[in-house]
Amino acid sequence: MKEVHILNTLEEINIVSDPIRLKIIMTLGATPKTAQDLSESLGVSRSKIHYHLKILEQNGIIEVVDTELINGITQKYFLPVAKAFIPNSEIFNKNLEEKQFTFKIPKNSYGAFEEELNELIKKYSQNEENSENFQVQIYKLS
């Protein structure tokens, strides 16, 4: 499972924002579950769960990570493709240039990193009149 999956179209955003699909993604978390598991957890019929799982799988939001044959029936185990889903900023503003940097910081170094980051933010947050500005977004994933 990758850390972040970028949603590149409004259709993808609509797919994950459907209330049942969103609950499915959140319920899956990091533990593979079957349609039956999800049906019981969410109190939604298995046929409705299958319908939404199919849409999520076809659009690359979830994937089958294991299968098991039980009494002649194949049980599929699903997981999201990423820990977090973030919309591509270009969807909302075509003038933005997106540069994505992904890196991991050891937990014991995070405090020092955050202090240095705050210093950089202070240094570069000086708004100069008549100059072009850039917006930078940082996401912390636990």
Short mmCIF file of N, CA and C in Angstrom, two decimals:
data_model
loop_
_atom_site.label_atom_id
_atom_site.label_comp_id
_atom_site.label_asym_id
_atom_site.label_seq_id
_atom_site.Cartn_x
_atom_site.Cartn_y
_atom_site.Cartn_z
N MET A 1 0.86 -1.18 0.00
CA MET A 1 0.00 0.00 0.00
C MET A 1 0.90 1.23 0.00
N LYS A 2 0.62 2.13 -0.95
CA LYS A 2 1.43 3.34 -1.00
C LYS A 2 0.91 4.36 0.03
N GLU A 3 1.71 5.37 0.29
CA GLU A 3 1.36 6.38 1.30
C GLU A 3 0.20 7.27 0.83
N VAL A 4 0.32 7.80 -0.42
CA VAL A 4 -0.66 8.77 -0.91
C VAL A 4 -1.08 8.40 -2.33
N HIS A 5 -2.37 8.53 -2.59
CA HIS A 5 -2.91 8.37 -3.94
C HIS A 5 -3.52 9.71 -4.33
N ILE A 6 -3.04 10.27 -5.43
CA ILE A 6 -3.55 11.55 -5.90
C ILE A 6 -4.79 11.31 -6.75
N LEU A 7 -5.88 11.98 -6.41
CA LEU A 7 -7.12 11.92 -7.19
C LEU A 7 -7.00 12.97 -8.29
N ASN A 8 -6.92 12.52 -9.55
CA ASN A 8 -6.61 13.42 -10.66
C ASN A 8 -7.81 13.96 -11.42
N THR A 9 -9.01 13.48 -11.11
CA THR A 9 -10.20 13.96 -11.83
C THR A 9 -11.33 14.21 -10.84
N LEU A 10 -12.28 15.02 -11.27
CA LEU A 10 -13.46 15.24 -10.44
C LEU A 10 -14.25 13.94 -10.28
N GLU A 11 -14.21 13.09 -11.30
CA GLU A 11 -14.90 11.80 -11.21
C GLU A 11 -14.33 10.96 -10.06
N GLU A 12 -13.01 10.93 -9.94
CA GLU A 12 -12.39 10.17 -8.84
C GLU A 12 -12.80 10.75 -7.49
N ILE A 13 -12.84 12.07 -7.39
CA ILE A 13 -13.26 12.71 -6.14
C ILE A 13 -14.70 12.34 -5.83
N ASN A 14 -15.57 12.35 -6.84
CA ASN A 14 -16.97 11.95 -6.64
C ASN A 14 -17.08 10.50 -6.22
N ILE A 15 -16.25 9.65 -6.79
CA ILE A 15 -16.29 8.22 -6.44
C ILE A 15 -15.97 8.01 -4.97
N VAL A 16 -14.91 8.62 -4.48
CA VAL A 16 -14.53 8.39 -3.07
C VAL A 16 -15.39 9.19 -2.10
N SER A 17 -16.09 10.21 -2.58
CA SER A 17 -16.88 11.01 -1.65
C SER A 17 -18.31 10.48 -1.46
N ASP A 18 -18.70 9.46 -2.22
CA ASP A 18 -19.99 8.81 -1.98
C ASP A 18 -19.99 8.29 -0.54
N PRO A 19 -21.04 8.56 0.25
CA PRO A 19 -21.03 8.19 1.67
C PRO A 19 -20.74 6.71 1.95
N ILE A 20 -21.32 5.81 1.18
CA ILE A 20 -21.07 4.39 1.43
C ILE A 20 -19.65 4.02 1.04
N ARG A 21 -19.18 4.54 -0.08
CA ARG A 21 -17.81 4.22 -0.52
C ARG A 21 -16.79 4.79 0.46
N LEU A 22 -17.05 5.97 0.95
CA LEU A 22 -16.15 6.57 1.93
C LEU A 22 -16.10 5.71 3.19
N LYS A 23 -17.25 5.23 3.65
CA LYS A 23 -17.28 4.34 4.83
C LYS A 23 -16.54 3.05 4.56
N ILE A 24 -16.67 2.52 3.34
CA ILE A 24 -15.94 1.30 2.99
C ILE A 24 -14.44 1.52 3.08
N ILE A 25 -13.96 2.60 2.48
CA ILE A 25 -12.52 2.90 2.50
C ILE A 25 -12.03 3.06 3.94
N MET A 26 -12.79 3.80 4.74
CA MET A 26 -12.39 4.03 6.13
C MET A 26 -12.44 2.74 6.95
N THR A 27 -13.43 1.89 6.69
CA THR A 27 -13.56 0.63 7.43
C THR A 27 -12.45 -0.34 7.04
N LEU A 28 -12.04 -0.32 5.78
CA LEU A 28 -10.95 -1.19 5.36
C LEU A 28 -9.66 -0.83 6.09
N GLY A 29 -9.37 0.44 6.17
CA GLY A 29 -8.14 0.87 6.86
C GLY A 29 -6.94 0.10 6.34
N ALA A 30 -6.22 -0.57 7.24
CA ALA A 30 -5.02 -1.32 6.87
C ALA A 30 -5.23 -2.82 7.04
N THR A 31 -6.46 -3.24 7.34
CA THR A 31 -6.76 -4.66 7.55
C THR A 31 -7.66 -5.16 6.42
N PRO A 32 -7.18 -6.14 5.65
CA PRO A 32 -8.01 -6.66 4.55
C PRO A 32 -9.33 -7.21 5.05
N LYS A 33 -10.40 -6.91 4.32
CA LYS A 33 -11.73 -7.37 4.70
C LYS A 33 -12.47 -7.85 3.45
N THR A 34 -13.42 -8.77 3.67
CA THR A 34 -14.27 -9.27 2.59
C THR A 34 -15.53 -8.41 2.52
N ALA A 35 -16.31 -8.63 1.46
CA ALA A 35 -17.60 -7.94 1.33
C ALA A 35 -18.49 -8.29 2.52
N GLN A 36 -18.46 -9.54 2.96
CA GLN A 36 -19.26 -9.97 4.11
C GLN A 36 -18.85 -9.20 5.37
N ASP A 37 -17.53 -9.08 5.59
CA ASP A 37 -17.03 -8.33 6.75
C ASP A 37 -17.54 -6.89 6.72
N LEU A 38 -17.46 -6.27 5.54
CA LEU A 38 -17.90 -4.88 5.40
C LEU A 38 -19.41 -4.76 5.60
N SER A 39 -20.16 -5.71 5.06
CA SER A 39 -21.61 -5.71 5.20
C SER A 39 -22.01 -5.74 6.68
N GLU A 40 -21.34 -6.61 7.44
CA GLU A 40 -21.64 -6.72 8.87
C GLU A 40 -21.21 -5.47 9.63
N SER A 41 -20.03 -4.95 9.31
CA SER A 41 -19.52 -3.75 10.01
C SER A 41 -20.37 -2.52 9.76
N LEU A 42 -20.82 -2.37 8.51
CA LEU A 42 -21.53 -1.15 8.13
C LEU A 42 -23.05 -1.28 8.19
N GLY A 43 -23.55 -2.50 8.35
CA GLY A 43 -24.99 -2.69 8.38
C GLY A 43 -25.65 -2.40 7.05
N VAL A 44 -24.94 -2.73 5.97
CA VAL A 44 -25.42 -2.51 4.61
C VAL A 44 -25.49 -3.87 3.92
N SER A 45 -26.48 -4.07 3.06
CA SER A 45 -26.63 -5.36 2.40
C SER A 45 -25.38 -5.73 1.61
N ARG A 46 -25.13 -7.04 1.52
CA ARG A 46 -23.94 -7.50 0.82
C ARG A 46 -23.99 -7.13 -0.66
N SER A 47 -25.17 -7.15 -1.26
CA SER A 47 -25.27 -6.79 -2.69
C SER A 47 -24.88 -5.32 -2.90
N LYS A 48 -25.30 -4.45 -1.99
CA LYS A 48 -24.95 -3.03 -2.10
C LYS A 48 -23.43 -2.85 -1.91
N ILE A 49 -22.86 -3.60 -0.95
CA ILE A 49 -21.41 -3.53 -0.72
C ILE A 49 -20.67 -3.99 -1.98
N HIS A 50 -21.11 -5.11 -2.59
CA HIS A 50 -20.47 -5.61 -3.81
C HIS A 50 -20.52 -4.56 -4.93
N TYR A 51 -21.65 -3.89 -5.07
CA TYR A 51 -21.81 -2.85 -6.09
C TYR A 51 -20.75 -1.75 -5.90
N HIS A 52 -20.61 -1.27 -4.67
CA HIS A 52 -19.66 -0.18 -4.40
C HIS A 52 -18.21 -0.66 -4.46
N LEU A 53 -17.95 -1.89 -4.02
CA LEU A 53 -16.59 -2.43 -4.12
C LEU A 53 -16.16 -2.50 -5.59
N LYS A 54 -17.07 -2.91 -6.46
CA LYS A 54 -16.76 -3.01 -7.88
C LYS A 54 -16.38 -1.65 -8.46
N ILE A 55 -17.13 -0.61 -8.10
CA ILE A 55 -16.82 0.76 -8.58
C ILE A 55 -15.46 1.21 -8.05
N LEU A 56 -15.21 0.99 -6.77
CA LEU A 56 -13.93 1.39 -6.17
C LEU A 56 -12.76 0.64 -6.82
N GLU A 57 -12.95 -0.66 -7.06
CA GLU A 57 -11.88 -1.45 -7.66
C GLU A 57 -11.63 -1.04 -9.11
N GLN A 58 -12.69 -0.84 -9.88
CA GLN A 58 -12.55 -0.44 -11.29
C GLN A 58 -11.84 0.90 -11.45
N ASN A 59 -11.93 1.75 -10.43
CA ASN A 59 -11.32 3.08 -10.50
C ASN A 59 -10.00 3.17 -9.75
N GLY A 60 -9.45 2.03 -9.35
CA GLY A 60 -8.12 2.00 -8.75
C GLY A 60 -8.04 2.58 -7.35
N ILE A 61 -9.16 2.58 -6.62
CA ILE A 61 -9.16 3.12 -5.26
C ILE A 61 -8.90 2.00 -4.24
N ILE A 62 -9.41 0.81 -4.53
CA ILE A 62 -9.13 -0.36 -3.70
C ILE A 62 -8.60 -1.47 -4.60
N GLU A 63 -8.02 -2.50 -3.98
CA GLU A 63 -7.53 -3.63 -4.74
C GLU A 63 -7.74 -4.92 -3.96
N VAL A 64 -7.79 -6.03 -4.68
CA VAL A 64 -7.88 -7.35 -4.06
C VAL A 64 -6.46 -7.72 -3.63
N VAL A 65 -6.30 -8.02 -2.34
CA VAL A 65 -4.97 -8.36 -1.83
C VAL A 65 -4.84 -9.84 -1.49
N ASP A 66 -5.96 -10.55 -1.44
CA ASP A 66 -5.93 -11.97 -1.13
C ASP A 66 -7.27 -12.59 -1.55
N THR A 67 -7.25 -13.88 -1.81
CA THR A 67 -8.49 -14.61 -2.07
C THR A 67 -8.44 -15.91 -1.29
N GLU A 68 -9.64 -16.43 -1.00
CA GLU A 68 -9.75 -17.66 -0.21
C GLU A 68 -10.97 -18.42 -0.73
N LEU A 69 -10.80 -19.71 -0.96
CA LEU A 69 -11.91 -20.54 -1.43
C LEU A 69 -12.59 -21.18 -0.23
N ILE A 70 -13.86 -20.82 0.00
CA ILE A 70 -14.63 -21.36 1.13
C ILE A 70 -15.90 -21.98 0.57
N ASN A 71 -16.04 -23.30 0.74
CA ASN A 71 -17.21 -24.04 0.26
C ASN A 71 -17.53 -23.72 -1.21
N GLY A 72 -16.49 -23.68 -2.04
CA GLY A 72 -16.68 -23.44 -3.46
C GLY A 72 -16.90 -21.99 -3.83
N ILE A 73 -16.88 -21.07 -2.87
CA ILE A 73 -17.08 -19.64 -3.13
C ILE A 73 -15.75 -18.91 -2.88
N THR A 74 -15.35 -18.10 -3.84
CA THR A 74 -14.11 -17.34 -3.69
C THR A 74 -14.38 -16.07 -2.91
N GLN A 75 -13.74 -15.95 -1.77
CA GLN A 75 -13.84 -14.73 -0.96
C GLN A 75 -12.67 -13.83 -1.34
N LYS A 76 -12.95 -12.59 -1.68
CA LYS A 76 -11.91 -11.61 -2.00
C LYS A 76 -11.69 -10.72 -0.79
N TYR A 77 -10.43 -10.43 -0.50
CA TYR A 77 -10.06 -9.52 0.58
C TYR A 77 -9.55 -8.23 -0.05
N PHE A 78 -10.10 -7.11 0.38
CA PHE A 78 -9.82 -5.81 -0.21
C PHE A 78 -9.04 -4.90 0.74
N LEU A 79 -8.26 -4.01 0.15
CA LEU A 79 -7.58 -2.92 0.86
C LEU A 79 -7.57 -1.69 -0.03
N PRO A 80 -7.54 -0.50 0.57
CA PRO A 80 -7.34 0.71 -0.25
C PRO A 80 -5.94 0.65 -0.87
N VAL A 81 -5.73 1.34 -1.99
CA VAL A 81 -4.42 1.35 -2.64
C VAL A 81 -3.44 2.27 -1.92
N ALA A 82 -3.94 3.13 -1.02
CA ALA A 82 -3.08 4.07 -0.31
C ALA A 82 -3.64 4.37 1.08
N LYS A 83 -2.78 4.93 1.92
CA LYS A 83 -3.20 5.32 3.26
C LYS A 83 -3.99 6.63 3.24
N ALA A 84 -3.72 7.46 2.23
CA ALA A 84 -4.40 8.76 2.14
C ALA A 84 -4.73 9.07 0.68
N PHE A 85 -5.83 9.78 0.48
CA PHE A 85 -6.26 10.19 -0.85
C PHE A 85 -6.34 11.71 -0.87
N ILE A 86 -5.63 12.32 -1.82
CA ILE A 86 -5.55 13.78 -1.87
C ILE A 86 -5.90 14.24 -3.29
N PRO A 87 -6.80 15.22 -3.42
CA PRO A 87 -7.12 15.71 -4.76
C PRO A 87 -5.96 16.49 -5.37
N ASN A 88 -5.74 16.30 -6.65
CA ASN A 88 -4.73 17.05 -7.38
C ASN A 88 -5.19 18.51 -7.44
N SER A 89 -4.34 19.42 -7.03
CA SER A 89 -4.72 20.83 -6.97
C SER A 89 -5.05 21.40 -8.35
N GLU A 90 -4.53 20.81 -9.41
CA GLU A 90 -4.81 21.30 -10.76
C GLU A 90 -6.28 21.15 -11.14
N ILE A 91 -6.98 20.25 -10.47
CA ILE A 91 -8.41 20.09 -10.76
C ILE A 91 -9.14 21.39 -10.48
N PHE A 92 -8.73 22.08 -9.44
CA PHE A 92 -9.42 23.28 -8.99
C PHE A 92 -8.82 24.55 -9.56
N ASN A 93 -7.56 24.49 -9.94
CA ASN A 93 -6.91 25.69 -10.47
C ASN A 93 -5.85 25.26 -11.48
N LYS A 94 -6.15 25.43 -12.73
CA LYS A 94 -5.24 24.99 -13.79
C LYS A 94 -3.94 25.79 -13.83
N ASN A 95 -3.87 26.89 -13.07
CA ASN A 95 -2.66 27.72 -13.07
C ASN A 95 -1.61 27.22 -12.09
N LEU A 96 -1.95 26.22 -11.30
CA LEU A 96 -1.01 25.75 -10.31
C LEU A 96 -0.06 24.72 -10.91
N GLU A 97 1.18 24.81 -10.50
CA GLU A 97 2.16 23.80 -10.88
C GLU A 97 2.38 22.94 -9.65
N GLU A 98 2.15 21.67 -9.78
CA GLU A 98 2.28 20.81 -8.60
C GLU A 98 3.59 20.06 -8.64
N LYS A 99 4.34 20.20 -7.58
CA LYS A 99 5.55 19.42 -7.38
C LYS A 99 5.33 18.65 -6.09
N GLN A 100 5.47 17.36 -6.18
CA GLN A 100 5.20 16.53 -5.02
C GLN A 100 6.50 15.90 -4.54
N PHE A 101 6.76 16.06 -3.26
CA PHE A 101 7.94 15.47 -2.64
C PHE A 101 7.44 14.52 -1.56
N THR A 102 7.88 13.31 -1.59
CA THR A 102 7.47 12.34 -0.58
C THR A 102 8.72 11.80 0.08
N PHE A 103 8.76 11.91 1.39
CA PHE A 103 9.90 11.36 2.13
C PHE A 103 9.44 11.01 3.53
N LYS A 104 10.20 10.14 4.17
CA LYS A 104 9.86 9.71 5.53
C LYS A 104 10.89 10.27 6.49
N ILE A 105 10.41 10.62 7.68
CA ILE A 105 11.27 11.15 8.73
C ILE A 105 11.14 10.23 9.93
N PRO A 106 12.25 9.80 10.51
CA PRO A 106 12.14 8.97 11.72
C PRO A 106 11.40 9.73 12.82
N LYS A 107 10.59 9.02 13.56
CA LYS A 107 9.76 9.64 14.60
C LYS A 107 10.60 10.49 15.56
N ASN A 108 11.78 10.00 15.93
CA ASN A 108 12.60 10.74 16.90
C ASN A 108 13.23 12.00 16.29
N SER A 109 13.18 12.17 14.96
CA SER A 109 13.72 13.37 14.31
C SER A 109 12.64 14.36 13.94
N TYR A 110 11.37 13.98 14.11
CA TYR A 110 10.29 14.83 13.63
C TYR A 110 10.24 16.18 14.34
N GLY A 111 10.48 16.20 15.64
CA GLY A 111 10.45 17.46 16.39
C GLY A 111 11.43 18.48 15.83
N ALA A 112 12.65 18.04 15.55
CA ALA A 112 13.67 18.94 15.00
C ALA A 112 13.27 19.39 13.59
N PHE A 113 12.73 18.45 12.80
CA PHE A 113 12.27 18.80 11.45
C PHE A 113 11.19 19.87 11.52
N GLU A 114 10.23 19.71 12.42
CA GLU A 114 9.14 20.67 12.53
C GLU A 114 9.65 22.05 12.94
N GLU A 115 10.63 22.10 13.84
CA GLU A 115 11.22 23.38 14.23
C GLU A 115 11.89 24.07 13.03
N GLU A 116 12.67 23.30 12.27
CA GLU A 116 13.33 23.86 11.09
C GLU A 116 12.31 24.31 10.05
N LEU A 117 11.26 23.54 9.89
CA LEU A 117 10.21 23.90 8.95
C LEU A 117 9.54 25.21 9.37
N ASN A 118 9.25 25.36 10.65
CA ASN A 118 8.65 26.61 11.14
C ASN A 118 9.56 27.80 10.89
N GLU A 119 10.87 27.62 11.02
CA GLU A 119 11.82 28.70 10.72
C GLU A 119 11.78 29.06 9.23
N LEU A 120 11.71 28.04 8.38
CA LEU A 120 11.61 28.30 6.94
C LEU A 120 10.31 29.03 6.60
N ILE A 121 9.23 28.63 7.23
CA ILE A 121 7.93 29.28 6.99
C ILE A 121 8.02 30.76 7.38
N LYS A 122 8.62 31.05 8.54
CA LYS A 122 8.78 32.45 8.97
C LYS A 122 9.64 33.23 7.97
N LYS A 123 10.73 32.61 7.55
CA LYS A 123 11.67 33.27 6.64
C LYS A 123 11.01 33.64 5.32
N TYR A 124 10.22 32.72 4.78
CA TYR A 124 9.66 32.93 3.45
C TYR A 124 8.23 33.45 3.45
N SER A 125 7.68 33.72 4.60
CA SER A 125 6.30 34.22 4.67
C SER A 125 6.22 35.73 4.58
N GLN A 126 7.33 36.39 4.39
CA GLN A 126 7.33 37.84 4.27
C GLN A 126 6.67 38.21 2.95
N ASN A 127 5.49 38.78 3.00
CA ASN A 127 4.78 39.17 1.78
C ASN A 127 5.38 40.44 1.21
N GLU A 128 5.90 40.35 0.01
CA GLU A 128 6.43 41.52 -0.67
C GLU A 128 5.39 42.02 -1.65
N GLU A 129 5.10 43.29 -1.57
CA GLU A 129 4.15 43.90 -2.50
C GLU A 129 4.67 43.75 -3.93
N ASN A 130 3.76 43.61 -4.86
CA ASN A 130 4.08 43.55 -6.29
C ASN A 130 4.97 42.36 -6.67
N SER A 131 4.95 41.30 -5.88
CA SER A 131 5.74 40.13 -6.28
C SER A 131 4.81 38.92 -6.44
N GLU A 132 5.22 38.01 -7.28
CA GLU A 132 4.44 36.79 -7.49
C GLU A 132 4.59 35.90 -6.25
N ASN A 133 3.48 35.30 -5.83
CA ASN A 133 3.50 34.45 -4.65
C ASN A 133 3.19 33.01 -5.04
N PHE A 134 3.70 32.08 -4.27
CA PHE A 134 3.44 30.67 -4.46
C PHE A 134 2.85 30.11 -3.18
N GLN A 135 1.95 29.18 -3.32
CA GLN A 135 1.36 28.52 -2.16
C GLN A 135 1.98 27.13 -2.04
N VAL A 136 2.40 26.77 -0.83
CA VAL A 136 2.99 25.48 -0.57
C VAL A 136 2.14 24.78 0.47
N GLN A 137 1.81 23.51 0.21
CA GLN A 137 1.03 22.72 1.16
C GLN A 137 1.86 21.54 1.62
N ILE A 138 1.79 21.26 2.92
CA ILE A 138 2.52 20.13 3.49
C ILE A 138 1.52 19.25 4.21
N TYR A 139 1.60 17.95 3.96
CA TYR A 139 0.70 17.00 4.60
C TYR A 139 1.51 16.09 5.50
N LYS A 140 1.08 15.92 6.73
CA LYS A 140 1.72 14.97 7.65
C LYS A 140 0.83 13.76 7.73
N LEU A 141 1.38 12.61 7.38
CA LEU A 141 0.64 11.35 7.45
C LEU A 141 1.20 10.53 8.58
N SER A 142 0.35 10.11 9.48
CA SER A 142 0.83 9.32 10.61
C SER A 142 0.95 7.86 10.22
#
